[in-house]
Short mmCIF file of N, CA and C in Angstrom, two decimals:
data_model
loop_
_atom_site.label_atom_id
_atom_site.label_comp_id
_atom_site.label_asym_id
_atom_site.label_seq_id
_atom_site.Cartn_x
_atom_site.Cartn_y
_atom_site.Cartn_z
N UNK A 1 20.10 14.30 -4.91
CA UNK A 1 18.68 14.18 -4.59
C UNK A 1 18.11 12.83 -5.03
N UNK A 2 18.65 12.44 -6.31
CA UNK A 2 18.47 10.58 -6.98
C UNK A 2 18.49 9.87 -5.59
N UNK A 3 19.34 9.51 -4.99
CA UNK A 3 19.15 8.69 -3.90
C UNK A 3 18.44 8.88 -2.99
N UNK A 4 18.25 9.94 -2.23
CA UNK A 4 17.28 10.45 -0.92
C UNK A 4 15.86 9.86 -1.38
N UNK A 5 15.33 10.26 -2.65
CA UNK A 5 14.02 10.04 -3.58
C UNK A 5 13.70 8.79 -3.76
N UNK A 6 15.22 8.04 -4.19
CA UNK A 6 14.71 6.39 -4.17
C UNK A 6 14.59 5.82 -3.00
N UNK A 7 15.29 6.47 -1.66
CA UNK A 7 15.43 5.75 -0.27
C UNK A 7 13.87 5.86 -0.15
N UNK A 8 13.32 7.14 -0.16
CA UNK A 8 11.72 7.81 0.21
C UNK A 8 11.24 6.91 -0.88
N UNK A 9 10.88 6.54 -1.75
CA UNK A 9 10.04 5.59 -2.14
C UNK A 9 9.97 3.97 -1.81
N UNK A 10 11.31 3.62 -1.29
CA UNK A 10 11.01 2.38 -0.93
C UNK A 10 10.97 2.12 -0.10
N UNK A 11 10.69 3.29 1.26
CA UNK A 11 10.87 3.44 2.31
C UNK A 11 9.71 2.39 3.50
N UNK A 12 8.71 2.60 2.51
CA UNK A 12 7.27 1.68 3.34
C UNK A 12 7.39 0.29 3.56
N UNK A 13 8.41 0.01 2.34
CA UNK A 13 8.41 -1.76 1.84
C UNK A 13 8.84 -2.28 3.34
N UNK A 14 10.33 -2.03 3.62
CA UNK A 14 10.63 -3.04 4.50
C UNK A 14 9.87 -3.03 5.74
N UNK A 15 8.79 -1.54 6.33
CA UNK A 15 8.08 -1.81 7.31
C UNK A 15 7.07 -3.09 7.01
N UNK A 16 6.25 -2.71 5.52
CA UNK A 16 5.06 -3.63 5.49
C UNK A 16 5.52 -5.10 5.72
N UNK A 17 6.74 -5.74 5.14
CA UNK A 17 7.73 -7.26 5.04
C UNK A 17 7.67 -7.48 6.25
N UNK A 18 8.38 -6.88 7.61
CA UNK A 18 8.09 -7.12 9.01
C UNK A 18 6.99 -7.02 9.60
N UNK A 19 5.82 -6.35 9.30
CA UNK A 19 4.80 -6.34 9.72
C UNK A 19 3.95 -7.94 9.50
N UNK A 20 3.84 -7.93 7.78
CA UNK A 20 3.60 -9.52 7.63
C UNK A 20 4.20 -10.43 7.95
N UNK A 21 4.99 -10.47 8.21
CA UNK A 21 6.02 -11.91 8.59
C UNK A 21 6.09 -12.02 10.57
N UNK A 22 6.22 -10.60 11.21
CA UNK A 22 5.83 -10.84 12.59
C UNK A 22 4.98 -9.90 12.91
N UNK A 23 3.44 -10.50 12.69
CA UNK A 23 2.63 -9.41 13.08
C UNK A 23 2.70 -9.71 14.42
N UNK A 24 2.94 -10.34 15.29
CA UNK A 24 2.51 -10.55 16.60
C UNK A 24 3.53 -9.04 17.35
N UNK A 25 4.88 -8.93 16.84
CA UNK A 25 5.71 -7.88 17.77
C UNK A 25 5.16 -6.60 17.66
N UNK A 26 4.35 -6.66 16.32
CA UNK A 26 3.33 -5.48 16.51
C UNK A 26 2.60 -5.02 17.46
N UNK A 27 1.77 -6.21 17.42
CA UNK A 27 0.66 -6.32 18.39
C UNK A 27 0.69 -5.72 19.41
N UNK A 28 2.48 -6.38 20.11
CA UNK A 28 2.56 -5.77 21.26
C UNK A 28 3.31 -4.76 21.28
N UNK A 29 3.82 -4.15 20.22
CA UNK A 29 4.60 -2.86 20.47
C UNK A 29 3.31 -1.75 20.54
N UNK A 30 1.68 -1.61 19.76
CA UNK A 30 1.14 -1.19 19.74
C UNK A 30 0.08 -1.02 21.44
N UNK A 31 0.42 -2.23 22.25
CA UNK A 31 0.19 -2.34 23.14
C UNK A 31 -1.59 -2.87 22.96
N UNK A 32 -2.33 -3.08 24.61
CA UNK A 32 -3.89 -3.42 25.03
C UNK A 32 -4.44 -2.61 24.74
N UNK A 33 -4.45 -1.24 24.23
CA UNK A 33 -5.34 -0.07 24.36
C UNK A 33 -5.58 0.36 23.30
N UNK A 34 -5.02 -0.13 21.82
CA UNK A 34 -4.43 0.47 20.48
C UNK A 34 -4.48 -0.74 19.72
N UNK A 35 -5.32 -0.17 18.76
CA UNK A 35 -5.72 -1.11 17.34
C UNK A 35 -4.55 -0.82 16.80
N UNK A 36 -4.00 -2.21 16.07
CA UNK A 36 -3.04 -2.73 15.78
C UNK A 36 -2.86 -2.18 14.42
N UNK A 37 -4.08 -2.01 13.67
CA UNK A 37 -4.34 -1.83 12.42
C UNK A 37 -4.75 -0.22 12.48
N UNK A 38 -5.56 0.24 12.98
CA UNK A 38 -5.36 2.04 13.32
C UNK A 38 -3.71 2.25 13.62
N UNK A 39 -3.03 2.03 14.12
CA UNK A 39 -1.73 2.41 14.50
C UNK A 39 -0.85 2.18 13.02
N UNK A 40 -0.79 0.85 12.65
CA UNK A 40 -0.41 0.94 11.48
C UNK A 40 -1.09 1.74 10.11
N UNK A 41 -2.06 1.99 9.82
CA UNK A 41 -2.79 2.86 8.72
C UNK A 41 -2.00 4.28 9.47
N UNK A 42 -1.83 4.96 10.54
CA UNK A 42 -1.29 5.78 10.57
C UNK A 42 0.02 5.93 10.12
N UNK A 43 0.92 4.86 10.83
CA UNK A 43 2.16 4.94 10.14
C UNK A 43 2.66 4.75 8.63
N UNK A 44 1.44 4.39 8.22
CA UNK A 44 1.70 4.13 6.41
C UNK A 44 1.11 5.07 5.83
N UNK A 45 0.31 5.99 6.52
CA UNK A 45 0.07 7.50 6.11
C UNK A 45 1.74 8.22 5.57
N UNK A 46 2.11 8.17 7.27
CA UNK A 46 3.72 9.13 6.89
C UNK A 46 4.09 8.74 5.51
N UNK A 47 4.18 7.00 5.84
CA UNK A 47 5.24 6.49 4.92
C UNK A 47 4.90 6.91 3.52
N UNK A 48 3.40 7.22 3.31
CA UNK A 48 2.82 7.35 1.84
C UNK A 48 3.55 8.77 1.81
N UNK A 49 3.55 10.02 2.51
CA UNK A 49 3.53 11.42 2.58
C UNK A 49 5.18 11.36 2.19
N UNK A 50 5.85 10.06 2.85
CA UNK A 50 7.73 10.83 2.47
C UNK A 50 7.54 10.07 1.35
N UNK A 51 6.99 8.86 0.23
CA UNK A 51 6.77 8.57 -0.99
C UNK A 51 6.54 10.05 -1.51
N UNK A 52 5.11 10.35 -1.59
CA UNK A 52 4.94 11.65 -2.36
C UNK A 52 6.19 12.82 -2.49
N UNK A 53 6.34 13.06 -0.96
CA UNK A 53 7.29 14.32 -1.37
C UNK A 53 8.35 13.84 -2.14
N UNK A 54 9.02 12.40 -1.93
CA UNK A 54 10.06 11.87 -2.81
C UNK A 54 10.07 12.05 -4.11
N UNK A 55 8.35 11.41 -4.37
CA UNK A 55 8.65 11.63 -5.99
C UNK A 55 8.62 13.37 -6.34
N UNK A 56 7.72 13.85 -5.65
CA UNK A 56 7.43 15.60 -6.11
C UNK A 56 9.19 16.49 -5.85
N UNK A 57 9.42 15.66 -5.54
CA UNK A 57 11.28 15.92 -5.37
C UNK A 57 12.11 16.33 -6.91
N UNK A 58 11.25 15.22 -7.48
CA UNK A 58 11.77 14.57 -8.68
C UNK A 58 11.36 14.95 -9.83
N UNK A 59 9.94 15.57 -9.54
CA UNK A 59 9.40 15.28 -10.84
C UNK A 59 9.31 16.76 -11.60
N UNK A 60 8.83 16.80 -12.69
CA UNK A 60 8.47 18.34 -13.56
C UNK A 60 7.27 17.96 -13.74
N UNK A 61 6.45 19.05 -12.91
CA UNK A 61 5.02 19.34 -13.30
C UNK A 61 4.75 20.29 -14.96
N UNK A 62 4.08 19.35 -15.41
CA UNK A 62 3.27 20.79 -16.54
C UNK A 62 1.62 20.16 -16.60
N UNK A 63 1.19 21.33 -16.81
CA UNK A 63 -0.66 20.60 -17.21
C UNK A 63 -0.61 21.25 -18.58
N UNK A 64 -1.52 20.42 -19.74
CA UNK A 64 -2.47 19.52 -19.09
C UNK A 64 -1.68 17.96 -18.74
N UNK A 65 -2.54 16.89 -17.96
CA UNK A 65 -1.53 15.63 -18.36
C UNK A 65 -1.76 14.94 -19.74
N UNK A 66 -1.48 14.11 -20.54
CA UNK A 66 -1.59 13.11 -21.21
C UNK A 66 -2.94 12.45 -21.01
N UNK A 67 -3.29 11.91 -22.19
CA UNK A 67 -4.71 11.80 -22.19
C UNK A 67 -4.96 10.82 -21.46
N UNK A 68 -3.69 9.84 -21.25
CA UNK A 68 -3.40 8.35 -20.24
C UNK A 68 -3.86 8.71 -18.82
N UNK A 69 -3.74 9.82 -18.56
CA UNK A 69 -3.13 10.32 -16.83
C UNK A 69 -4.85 9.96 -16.99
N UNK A 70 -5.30 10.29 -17.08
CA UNK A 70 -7.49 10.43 -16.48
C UNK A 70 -7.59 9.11 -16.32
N UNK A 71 -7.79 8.41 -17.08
CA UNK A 71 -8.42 6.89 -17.00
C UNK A 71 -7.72 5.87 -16.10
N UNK A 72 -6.35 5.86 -16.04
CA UNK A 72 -5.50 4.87 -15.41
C UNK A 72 -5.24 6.14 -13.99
N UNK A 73 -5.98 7.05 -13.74
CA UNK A 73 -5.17 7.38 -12.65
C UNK A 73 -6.72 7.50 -11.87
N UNK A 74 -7.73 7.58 -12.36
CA UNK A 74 -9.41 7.30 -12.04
C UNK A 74 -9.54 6.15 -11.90
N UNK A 75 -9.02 4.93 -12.70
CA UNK A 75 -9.50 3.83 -11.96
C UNK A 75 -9.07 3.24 -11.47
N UNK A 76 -7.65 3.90 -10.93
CA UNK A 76 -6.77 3.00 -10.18
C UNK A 76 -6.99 3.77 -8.82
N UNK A 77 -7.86 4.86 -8.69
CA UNK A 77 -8.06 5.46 -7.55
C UNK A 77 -9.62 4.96 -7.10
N UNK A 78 -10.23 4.13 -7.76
CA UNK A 78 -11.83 3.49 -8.15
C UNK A 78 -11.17 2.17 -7.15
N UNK A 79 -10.21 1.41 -7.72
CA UNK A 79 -9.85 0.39 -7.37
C UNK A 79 -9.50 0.53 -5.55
N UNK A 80 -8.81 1.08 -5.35
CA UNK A 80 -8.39 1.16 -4.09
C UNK A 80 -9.06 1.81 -2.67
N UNK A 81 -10.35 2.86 -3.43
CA UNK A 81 -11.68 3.42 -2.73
C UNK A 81 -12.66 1.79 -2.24
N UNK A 82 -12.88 1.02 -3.66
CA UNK A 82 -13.55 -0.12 -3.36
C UNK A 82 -12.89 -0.94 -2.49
N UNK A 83 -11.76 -1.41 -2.27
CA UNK A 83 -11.07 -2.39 -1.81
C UNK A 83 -11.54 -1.55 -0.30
N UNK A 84 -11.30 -0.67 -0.04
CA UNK A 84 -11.52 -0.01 1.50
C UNK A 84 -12.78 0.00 1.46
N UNK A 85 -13.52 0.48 0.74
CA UNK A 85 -14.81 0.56 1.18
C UNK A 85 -15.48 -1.23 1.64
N UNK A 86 -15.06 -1.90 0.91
CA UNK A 86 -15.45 -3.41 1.19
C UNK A 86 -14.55 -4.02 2.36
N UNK A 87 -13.35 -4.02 2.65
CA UNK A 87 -12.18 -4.62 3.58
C UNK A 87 -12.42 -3.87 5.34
N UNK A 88 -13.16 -2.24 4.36
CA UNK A 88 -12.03 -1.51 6.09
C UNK A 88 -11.08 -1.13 6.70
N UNK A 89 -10.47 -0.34 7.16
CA UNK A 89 -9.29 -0.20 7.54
C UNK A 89 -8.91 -1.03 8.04
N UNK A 90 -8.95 -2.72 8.78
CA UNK A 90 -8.94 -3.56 9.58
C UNK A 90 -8.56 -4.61 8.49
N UNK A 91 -9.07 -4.47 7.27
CA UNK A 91 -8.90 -5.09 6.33
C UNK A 91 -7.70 -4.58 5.30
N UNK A 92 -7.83 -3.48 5.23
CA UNK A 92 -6.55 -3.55 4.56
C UNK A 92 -5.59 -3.01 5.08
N UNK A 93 -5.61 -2.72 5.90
CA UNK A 93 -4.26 -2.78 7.12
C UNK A 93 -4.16 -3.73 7.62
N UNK A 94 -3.93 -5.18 7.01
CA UNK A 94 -3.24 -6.14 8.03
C UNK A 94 -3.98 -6.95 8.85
N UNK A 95 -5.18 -6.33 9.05
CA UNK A 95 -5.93 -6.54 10.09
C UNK A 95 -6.07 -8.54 10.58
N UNK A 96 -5.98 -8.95 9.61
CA UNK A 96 -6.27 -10.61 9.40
C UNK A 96 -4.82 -11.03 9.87
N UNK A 97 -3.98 -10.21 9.60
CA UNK A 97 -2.69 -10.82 10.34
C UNK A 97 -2.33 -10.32 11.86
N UNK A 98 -3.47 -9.48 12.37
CA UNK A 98 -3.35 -9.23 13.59
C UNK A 98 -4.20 -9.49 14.62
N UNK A 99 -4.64 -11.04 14.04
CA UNK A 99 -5.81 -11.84 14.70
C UNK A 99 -7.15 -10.94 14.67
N UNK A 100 -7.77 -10.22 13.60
CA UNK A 100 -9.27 -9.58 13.57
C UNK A 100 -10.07 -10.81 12.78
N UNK A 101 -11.12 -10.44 13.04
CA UNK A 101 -11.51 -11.53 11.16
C UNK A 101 -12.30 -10.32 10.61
N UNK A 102 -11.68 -11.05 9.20
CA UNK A 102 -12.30 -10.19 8.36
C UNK A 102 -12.92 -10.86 7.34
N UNK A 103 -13.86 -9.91 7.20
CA UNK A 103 -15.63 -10.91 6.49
C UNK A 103 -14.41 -11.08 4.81
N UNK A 104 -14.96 -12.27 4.37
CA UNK A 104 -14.84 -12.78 2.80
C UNK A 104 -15.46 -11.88 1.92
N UNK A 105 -14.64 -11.44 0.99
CA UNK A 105 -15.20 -10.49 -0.11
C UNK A 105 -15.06 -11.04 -1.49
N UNK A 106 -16.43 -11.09 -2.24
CA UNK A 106 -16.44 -12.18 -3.69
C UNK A 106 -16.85 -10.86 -4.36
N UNK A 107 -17.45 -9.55 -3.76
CA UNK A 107 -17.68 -8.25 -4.70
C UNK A 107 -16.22 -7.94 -5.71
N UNK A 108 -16.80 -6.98 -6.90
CA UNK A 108 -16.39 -6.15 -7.56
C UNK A 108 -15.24 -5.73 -6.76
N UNK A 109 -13.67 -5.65 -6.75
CA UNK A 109 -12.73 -5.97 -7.95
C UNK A 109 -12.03 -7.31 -7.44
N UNK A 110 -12.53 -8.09 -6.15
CA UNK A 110 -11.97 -9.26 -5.60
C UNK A 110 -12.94 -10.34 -6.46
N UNK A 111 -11.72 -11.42 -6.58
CA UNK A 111 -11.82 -12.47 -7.47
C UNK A 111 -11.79 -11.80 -9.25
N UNK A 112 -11.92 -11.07 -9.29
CA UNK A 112 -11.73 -10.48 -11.03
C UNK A 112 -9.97 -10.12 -11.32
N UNK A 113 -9.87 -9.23 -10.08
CA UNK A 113 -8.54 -8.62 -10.20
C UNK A 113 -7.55 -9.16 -8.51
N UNK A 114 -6.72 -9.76 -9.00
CA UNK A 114 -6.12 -10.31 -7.89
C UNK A 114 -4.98 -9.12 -7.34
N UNK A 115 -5.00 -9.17 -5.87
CA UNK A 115 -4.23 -7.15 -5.33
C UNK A 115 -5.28 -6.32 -5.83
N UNK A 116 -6.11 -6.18 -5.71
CA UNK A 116 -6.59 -4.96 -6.42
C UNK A 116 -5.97 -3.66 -6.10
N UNK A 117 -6.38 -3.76 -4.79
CA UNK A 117 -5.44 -2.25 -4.06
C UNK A 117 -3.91 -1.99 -4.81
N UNK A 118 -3.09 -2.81 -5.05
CA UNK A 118 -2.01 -3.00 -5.44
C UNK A 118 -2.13 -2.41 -7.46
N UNK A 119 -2.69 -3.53 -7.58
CA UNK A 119 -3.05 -3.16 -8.94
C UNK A 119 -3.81 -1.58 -9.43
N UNK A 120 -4.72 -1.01 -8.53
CA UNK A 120 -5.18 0.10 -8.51
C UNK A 120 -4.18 0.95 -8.29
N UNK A 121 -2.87 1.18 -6.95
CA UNK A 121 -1.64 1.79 -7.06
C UNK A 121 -0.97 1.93 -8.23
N UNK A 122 -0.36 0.88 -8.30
CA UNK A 122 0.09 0.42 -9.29
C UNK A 122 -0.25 1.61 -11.02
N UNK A 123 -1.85 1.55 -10.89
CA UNK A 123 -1.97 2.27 -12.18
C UNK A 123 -2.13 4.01 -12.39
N UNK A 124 -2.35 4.36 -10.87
CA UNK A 124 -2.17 5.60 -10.26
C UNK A 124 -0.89 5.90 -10.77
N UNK A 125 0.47 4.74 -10.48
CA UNK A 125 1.74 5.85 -10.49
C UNK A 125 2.20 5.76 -12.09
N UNK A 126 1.67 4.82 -12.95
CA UNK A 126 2.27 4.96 -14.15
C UNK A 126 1.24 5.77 -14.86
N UNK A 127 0.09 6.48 -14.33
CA UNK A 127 -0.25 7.72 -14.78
C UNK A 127 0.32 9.12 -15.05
N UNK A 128 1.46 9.11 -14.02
CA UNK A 128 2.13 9.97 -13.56
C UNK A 128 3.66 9.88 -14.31
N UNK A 129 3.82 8.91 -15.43
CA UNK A 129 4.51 8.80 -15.89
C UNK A 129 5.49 10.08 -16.67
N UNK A 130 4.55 10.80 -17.23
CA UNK A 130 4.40 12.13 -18.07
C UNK A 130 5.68 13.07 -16.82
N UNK A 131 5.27 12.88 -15.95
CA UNK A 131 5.99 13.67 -14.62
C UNK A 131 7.12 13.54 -13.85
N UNK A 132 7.48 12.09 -13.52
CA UNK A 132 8.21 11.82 -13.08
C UNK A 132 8.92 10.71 -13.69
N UNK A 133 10.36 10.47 -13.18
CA UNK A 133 11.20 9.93 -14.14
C UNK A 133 11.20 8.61 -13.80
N UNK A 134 10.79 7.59 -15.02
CA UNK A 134 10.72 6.12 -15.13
C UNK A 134 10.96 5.52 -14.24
N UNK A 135 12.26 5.79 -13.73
CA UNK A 135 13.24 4.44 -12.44
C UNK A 135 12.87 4.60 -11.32
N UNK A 136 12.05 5.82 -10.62
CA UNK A 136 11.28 6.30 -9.38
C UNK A 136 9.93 5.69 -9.64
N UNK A 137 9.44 5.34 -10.75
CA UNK A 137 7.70 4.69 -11.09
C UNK A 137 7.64 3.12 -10.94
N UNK A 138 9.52 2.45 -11.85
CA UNK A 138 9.37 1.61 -11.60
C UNK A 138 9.96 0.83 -10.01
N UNK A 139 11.01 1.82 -9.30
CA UNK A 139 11.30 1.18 -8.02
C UNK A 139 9.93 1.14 -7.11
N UNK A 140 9.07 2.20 -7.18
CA UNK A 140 7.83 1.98 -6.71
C UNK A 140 7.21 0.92 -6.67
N UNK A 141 6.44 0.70 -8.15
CA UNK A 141 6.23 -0.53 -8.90
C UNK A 141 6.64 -1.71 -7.85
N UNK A 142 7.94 -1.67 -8.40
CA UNK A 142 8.62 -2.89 -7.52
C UNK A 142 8.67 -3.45 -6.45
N UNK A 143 8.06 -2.40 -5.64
CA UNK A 143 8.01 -2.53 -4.26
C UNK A 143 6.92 -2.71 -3.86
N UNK A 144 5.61 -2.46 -4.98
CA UNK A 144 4.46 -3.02 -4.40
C UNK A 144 4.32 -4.77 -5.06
N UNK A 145 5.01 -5.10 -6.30
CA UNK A 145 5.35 -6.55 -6.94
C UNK A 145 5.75 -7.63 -5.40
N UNK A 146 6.88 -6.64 -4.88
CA UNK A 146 7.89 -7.44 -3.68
C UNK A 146 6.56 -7.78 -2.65
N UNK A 147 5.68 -6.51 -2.26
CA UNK A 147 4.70 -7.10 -1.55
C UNK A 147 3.38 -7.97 -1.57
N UNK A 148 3.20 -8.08 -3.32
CA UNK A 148 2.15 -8.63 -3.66
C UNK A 148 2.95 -10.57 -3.56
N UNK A 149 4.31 -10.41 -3.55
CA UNK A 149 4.95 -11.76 -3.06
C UNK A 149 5.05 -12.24 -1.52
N UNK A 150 5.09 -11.23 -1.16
CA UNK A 150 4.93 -11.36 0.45
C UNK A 150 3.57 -11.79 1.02
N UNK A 151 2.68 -11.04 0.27
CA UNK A 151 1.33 -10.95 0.95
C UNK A 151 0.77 -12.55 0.19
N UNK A 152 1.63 -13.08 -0.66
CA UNK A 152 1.08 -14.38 -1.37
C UNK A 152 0.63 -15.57 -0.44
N UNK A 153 2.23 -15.68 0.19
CA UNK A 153 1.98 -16.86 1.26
C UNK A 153 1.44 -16.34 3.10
N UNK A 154 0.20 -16.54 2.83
CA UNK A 154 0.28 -16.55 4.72
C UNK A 154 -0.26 -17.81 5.02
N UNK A 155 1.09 -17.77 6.25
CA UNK A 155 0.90 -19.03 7.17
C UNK A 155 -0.63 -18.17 8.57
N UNK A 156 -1.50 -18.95 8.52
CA UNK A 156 -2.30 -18.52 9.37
C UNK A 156 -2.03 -19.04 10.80
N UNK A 157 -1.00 -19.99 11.17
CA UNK A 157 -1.01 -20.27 12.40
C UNK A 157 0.74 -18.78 13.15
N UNK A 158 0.80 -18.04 12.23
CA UNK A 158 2.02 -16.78 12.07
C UNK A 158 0.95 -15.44 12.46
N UNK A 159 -0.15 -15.51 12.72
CA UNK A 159 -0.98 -14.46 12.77
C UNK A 159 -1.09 -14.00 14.19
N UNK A 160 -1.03 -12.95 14.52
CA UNK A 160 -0.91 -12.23 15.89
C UNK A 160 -2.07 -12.80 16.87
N UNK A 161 -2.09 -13.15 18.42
CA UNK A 161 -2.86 -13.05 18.96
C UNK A 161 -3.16 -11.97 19.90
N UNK A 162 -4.53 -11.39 19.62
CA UNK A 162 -4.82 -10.05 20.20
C UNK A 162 -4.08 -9.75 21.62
N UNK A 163 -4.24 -9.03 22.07
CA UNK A 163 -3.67 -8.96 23.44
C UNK A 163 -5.09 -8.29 24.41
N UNK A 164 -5.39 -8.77 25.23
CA UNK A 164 -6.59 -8.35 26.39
C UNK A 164 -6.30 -8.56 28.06
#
């Protein structure tokens, strides 16, 4: 079950790596009729749902959690509500790499906390520490690190042009 669990957690990475690097084959695999960025937020739904069951594969539930689990798993769920509530689904799906524009954000947790969304994940799963076993928290981890390197460099002339 160790392996199936680690495949299911790192399972999102190599979609999101191709997505940033050729958003344009997106574009058009999603076709004229279909937001590029709705299509993808769906498919990173699944991808989140075979994460979860991966780790719930893995893990031993007991309540209550650790007094850690509330605060780092509240504001790392604070963090990633704001980032959407300010970005959009358009925004944080990619959307800027699939030729949208998306308005500049200087609010609360951009420019303070760099990834926030990432960093907010990020503190969600080592809440969950208590539960599931270290090397599933940190391949996670790792895989959002790998994308916070990916998402570092964009070339803006690499950005999809819409299709109409």
């Amino acid at each position: 079950m160790g392996i199936f669990a680690a495949i299911g957690v790192l399972s999102p990475f190599p979609f999101y790596w191709w997505l940033w690097n050729w958003p344009q084959s997106w574009v058009d695999l999603c076709g004229r009729d279909r937001d590029p960025s709705k299509v993808m937020a769906l498919v990173a739904h699944f991808f989140k749902l075979i994460q979860f069951i991966s780790l719930f594969s893995v893990s031993t539930l007991h309540w209550p959690p650790p007094f850690y689990f509330w605060p780092l798993f509240a504001f790392g769920q604070f963090l990633n509500f704001r980032v959407y509530q300010l970005l959009g689904e358009a925004g944080t799906y990619y959307g800027v790499r699939f030729g949208k524009s998306i308005p500049w954000v200087t609010e609360f947790p951009f420019g303070v906390i760099k990834d926030p969304q990432y960093v907010g994940s990020i503190m969600s799963l080592v809440a969950c520490l208590s539960w599931v076993p270290f090397q599933y928290i940190l391949l996670w981890v790792l895989g959002y690190v790998f994308m916070i390197l990916v998402e570092s460099k964009e070339d803006p002339s690499t950005r999809a042009k819409p299709i109409h």
